Short mmCIF file of C-alpha atoms in Angstrom, two decimals:
data_model
loop_
_atom_site.label_atom_id
_atom_site.label_comp_id
_atom_site.label_asym_id
_atom_site.label_seq_id
_atom_site.Cartn_x
_atom_site.Cartn_y
_atom_site.Cartn_z
CA MET A 15 -84.49 -60.97 22.12
CA THR A 16 -82.05 -60.69 24.87
CA SER A 17 -79.21 -58.22 24.60
CA HIS A 18 -75.99 -58.68 26.49
CA THR A 19 -73.02 -56.42 26.78
CA PHE A 20 -69.60 -58.01 27.15
CA ARG A 21 -66.39 -56.21 28.09
CA ILE A 22 -63.29 -57.47 26.40
CA PRO A 23 -59.93 -56.40 27.78
CA SER A 24 -59.03 -54.31 24.79
CA THR A 25 -59.03 -50.75 23.60
CA THR A 26 -62.28 -51.47 21.75
CA ARG A 27 -65.72 -51.85 23.27
CA TRP A 28 -68.00 -54.27 21.43
CA CYS A 29 -71.75 -54.77 21.81
CA PHE A 30 -73.21 -58.21 21.03
CA THR A 31 -76.86 -59.38 20.76
CA ALA A 32 -77.77 -63.02 21.15
CA VAL A 33 -80.52 -64.12 18.79
CA ALA A 34 -81.73 -67.73 18.70
CA GLY A 35 -78.49 -69.14 19.92
CA ALA A 36 -76.44 -67.11 17.51
CA THR A 37 -74.26 -64.24 18.34
CA VAL A 38 -74.56 -61.18 16.12
CA VAL A 39 -72.30 -58.17 16.32
CA LEU A 40 -74.43 -55.07 16.62
CA ALA A 41 -71.83 -52.38 16.77
CA GLY A 42 -68.15 -51.78 17.44
CA LEU A 43 -67.08 -48.57 18.98
CA ALA A 44 -63.35 -47.88 18.80
CA THR A 45 -61.82 -45.64 21.37
CA ALA A 46 -59.48 -42.90 20.21
CA ALA A 47 -55.75 -43.73 20.13
CA GLU A 48 -53.57 -41.97 22.64
CA PRO A 49 -51.99 -38.81 21.16
CA PRO A 50 -48.18 -38.83 20.69
CA ALA A 51 -46.07 -37.25 23.35
CA PRO A 52 -45.47 -33.54 22.57
CA THR A 53 -42.02 -32.48 21.37
CA PRO A 54 -40.23 -30.45 24.02
CA VAL A 55 -40.04 -26.78 23.08
CA GLU A 56 -37.33 -24.51 24.39
CA VAL A 57 -38.98 -21.59 26.08
CA GLN A 58 -36.93 -18.42 26.07
CA ARG A 59 -37.18 -15.91 28.78
CA PRO A 60 -38.65 -12.60 27.67
CA ASP A 61 -35.45 -10.79 28.66
CA ALA A 62 -33.10 -13.27 26.99
CA LYS A 63 -30.87 -11.65 24.33
CA LYS A 64 -29.68 -13.40 21.22
CA PRO A 65 -25.92 -13.28 20.57
CA PRO A 66 -25.06 -10.53 18.09
CA THR A 67 -24.53 -11.61 14.53
CA PRO A 68 -21.01 -10.70 13.39
CA PRO A 69 -21.09 -8.20 10.53
CA ARG A 70 -20.23 -9.55 7.13
CA LYS A 71 -16.99 -8.22 5.73
CA SER A 72 -17.57 -6.71 2.35
CA PRO A 73 -14.74 -6.85 -0.20
CA PRO A 74 -12.69 -3.65 -0.42
CA THR A 75 -13.88 -1.16 -2.97
CA ARG A 76 -11.74 -0.06 -5.88
CA ALA A 77 -11.09 3.28 -4.20
CA ALA A 78 -9.95 1.52 -1.02
CA ARG A 79 -7.60 -0.74 -2.96
CA GLU A 80 -6.12 2.21 -4.82
CA LYS A 81 -5.61 4.06 -1.53
CA GLU A 82 -3.78 1.07 -0.03
CA GLU A 83 -1.60 0.70 -3.13
CA LEU A 84 -0.73 4.41 -3.07
CA ALA A 85 0.24 4.25 0.59
CA ALA A 86 2.45 1.21 -0.03
CA ARG A 87 4.05 2.93 -3.01
CA GLU A 88 4.82 6.07 -1.02
CA ALA A 89 6.32 4.04 1.81
CA GLU A 90 8.57 2.13 -0.60
CA THR A 91 9.62 5.39 -2.28
CA SER A 92 10.65 6.83 1.08
CA ARG A 93 12.68 3.70 1.84
CA GLN A 94 14.55 3.90 -1.47
CA ILE A 95 15.28 7.61 -1.08
CA GLU A 96 16.72 6.91 2.35
CA ALA A 97 18.76 4.02 0.90
CA PHE A 98 20.15 6.38 -1.74
CA SER A 99 21.04 9.03 0.86
CA ASP A 100 22.83 6.44 2.98
CA ALA A 101 24.81 5.20 -0.02
CA GLN A 102 25.61 8.79 -1.02
CA ARG A 103 27.02 9.59 2.43
CA LYS A 104 29.21 6.50 2.21
CA GLY A 105 30.26 7.19 -1.37
CA ASP A 106 28.86 3.81 -2.41
CA VAL A 107 27.98 4.50 -6.03
CA ASP A 108 26.77 0.97 -6.78
CA ALA A 109 24.31 0.99 -3.87
CA ALA A 110 23.12 4.45 -4.90
CA ALA A 111 22.58 3.20 -8.45
CA GLN A 112 20.51 0.28 -7.18
CA ALA A 113 18.29 2.68 -5.22
CA VAL A 114 17.87 4.82 -8.36
CA ASP A 115 16.84 1.74 -10.37
CA ARG A 116 14.16 0.93 -7.79
CA LEU A 117 12.97 4.54 -7.79
CA ARG A 118 12.48 4.35 -11.57
CA ALA A 119 9.74 1.78 -10.95
CA LEU A 120 8.08 4.01 -8.35
CA LEU A 121 8.33 7.58 -9.67
CA PRO A 122 7.50 9.30 -12.96
CA GLN A 123 10.50 9.33 -15.26
CA ASP A 124 10.64 13.15 -15.23
CA SER A 125 10.43 13.35 -11.44
CA VAL A 126 13.01 15.80 -10.07
CA ALA A 127 13.63 13.49 -7.10
CA LEU A 128 14.54 10.68 -9.52
CA VAL A 129 16.45 12.69 -12.13
CA ARG A 130 18.71 14.57 -9.71
CA ARG A 131 19.76 11.28 -8.06
CA ALA A 132 20.37 9.63 -11.40
CA ALA A 133 22.55 12.64 -12.36
CA TRP A 134 24.62 12.21 -9.19
CA VAL A 135 25.27 8.56 -10.03
CA GLU A 136 26.30 9.37 -13.61
CA GLN A 137 28.55 12.22 -12.45
CA MET A 138 30.23 9.98 -9.90
CA ARG A 139 30.84 7.38 -12.61
CA GLY A 140 32.45 9.98 -14.83
CA ASN A 141 29.62 10.01 -17.40
CA ARG A 142 29.67 13.80 -17.71
CA GLU A 143 27.52 14.10 -20.83
CA MET A 144 24.76 12.00 -19.30
CA ALA A 145 25.07 13.93 -16.05
CA ARG A 146 24.85 17.23 -17.98
CA ARG A 147 21.68 16.10 -19.73
CA LEU A 148 20.03 14.96 -16.50
CA LEU A 149 21.02 18.14 -14.64
CA GLY A 150 19.52 20.12 -17.51
CA GLN A 151 16.21 18.32 -16.93
CA VAL A 152 16.26 19.32 -13.26
CA MET A 153 17.07 22.94 -14.04
CA ALA A 154 14.33 23.10 -16.67
CA LYS A 155 11.91 22.79 -13.73
CA LEU A 156 14.04 24.40 -11.02
CA PRO A 157 16.35 26.90 -12.74
CA ASP A 158 17.72 28.28 -9.45
CA ASP A 159 18.28 24.92 -7.76
CA LEU A 160 21.50 25.17 -5.76
CA ASN A 161 22.74 21.58 -6.06
CA ALA A 162 21.89 21.20 -9.75
CA ASN A 163 23.71 24.44 -10.66
CA MET A 164 26.75 23.57 -8.56
CA ASN A 165 26.99 20.11 -10.10
CA LEU A 166 26.60 21.51 -13.60
CA ALA A 167 29.39 23.99 -12.82
CA LEU A 168 31.55 21.06 -11.77
CA VAL A 169 30.82 19.26 -15.04
CA ASP A 170 31.74 22.43 -16.97
CA ALA A 171 34.99 22.79 -15.02
CA GLN A 172 35.91 19.14 -15.56
CA ASP A 173 35.36 19.69 -19.29
CA GLY A 174 37.65 22.75 -19.19
CA ARG A 175 34.84 25.30 -19.31
CA ILE A 176 36.05 27.28 -16.34
CA LYS A 177 34.57 30.60 -17.46
CA GLU A 178 31.10 29.11 -17.93
CA ALA A 179 31.35 27.43 -14.53
CA THR A 180 32.38 30.59 -12.62
CA THR A 181 29.76 32.70 -14.39
CA ARG A 182 27.08 30.23 -13.38
CA LEU A 183 28.24 30.22 -9.75
CA ARG A 184 28.38 34.04 -9.49
CA LYS A 185 24.79 34.28 -10.68
CA LEU A 186 23.83 31.54 -8.26
CA LYS A 187 25.52 33.46 -5.43
CA LEU A 188 23.07 36.32 -5.91
CA ILE A 189 20.18 33.88 -5.34
CA HIS A 190 21.79 31.92 -2.50
CA PRO A 191 24.01 34.45 -0.70
CA ASP A 192 24.36 32.30 2.43
CA ALA A 193 25.47 29.10 0.68
CA ILE A 194 28.92 28.40 2.17
CA GLU A 195 29.59 25.46 -0.15
CA LEU A 196 28.98 27.78 -3.10
CA ASP A 197 31.68 30.17 -1.83
CA ALA A 198 34.18 27.32 -1.51
CA LEU A 199 33.55 25.99 -5.00
CA LEU A 200 33.69 29.45 -6.56
CA ALA A 201 37.00 30.20 -4.84
CA GLU A 202 38.48 26.95 -6.16
CA LEU A 203 37.34 27.61 -9.71
CA GLU A 204 38.52 31.21 -9.73
CA GLY A 205 41.90 30.10 -8.37
CA ARG A 206 42.08 27.42 -11.06
CA ALA A 207 42.75 24.90 -8.30
CA LEU A 208 39.85 22.51 -8.78
CA VAL A 209 40.06 20.00 -5.96
CA VAL A 210 36.35 19.36 -5.54
CA SER A 211 35.78 16.21 -7.55
CA ARG A 212 32.60 14.90 -5.93
CA PRO A 213 29.29 16.41 -7.00
CA ALA A 214 27.16 18.08 -4.41
CA SER A 215 24.53 15.85 -2.85
CA GLY A 216 21.01 16.58 -3.96
CA GLY A 217 17.83 16.57 -1.90
#
């Protein structure tokens, strides 16, 4: 038996054996397929630094929200107090009343800062009974308050209670001996020449 090897232009090598005029395939040896091209990989330098990851913003805590709300409330209160003082200097009762209404939404209802300003508005409008009640609330907390006592003395004098008014002012003079406005009001009441019609401005 004669064996012949034939090369076929292919990726496969075949071995044939000729037997009695016939061709018999002895074996087929397939060559391995070429591997796929590798995927390029980005090689980082050892000293290369990654960009910093921005920190995640966490939602504000309840305490932080309450702190912000308190700060905003205090700022608005200061603005309304200044608005009242400006209106008071100008004698603009309506503007002062508007500032008082806004302060009612910002301050406790028994706040001295609120009540004394509300009393000024009522006294300027001629609502003496309401003014007397509000001034009484201030003096319940600050019995020696200069402005509250002077304004209450004015209300008494306007109601014809001159004796009560002068008695109050003399006692107040012992506590505030340097109060010039107190001297002027007392002199007017004692002389029965009441010309002071506007209540004293309160702080």
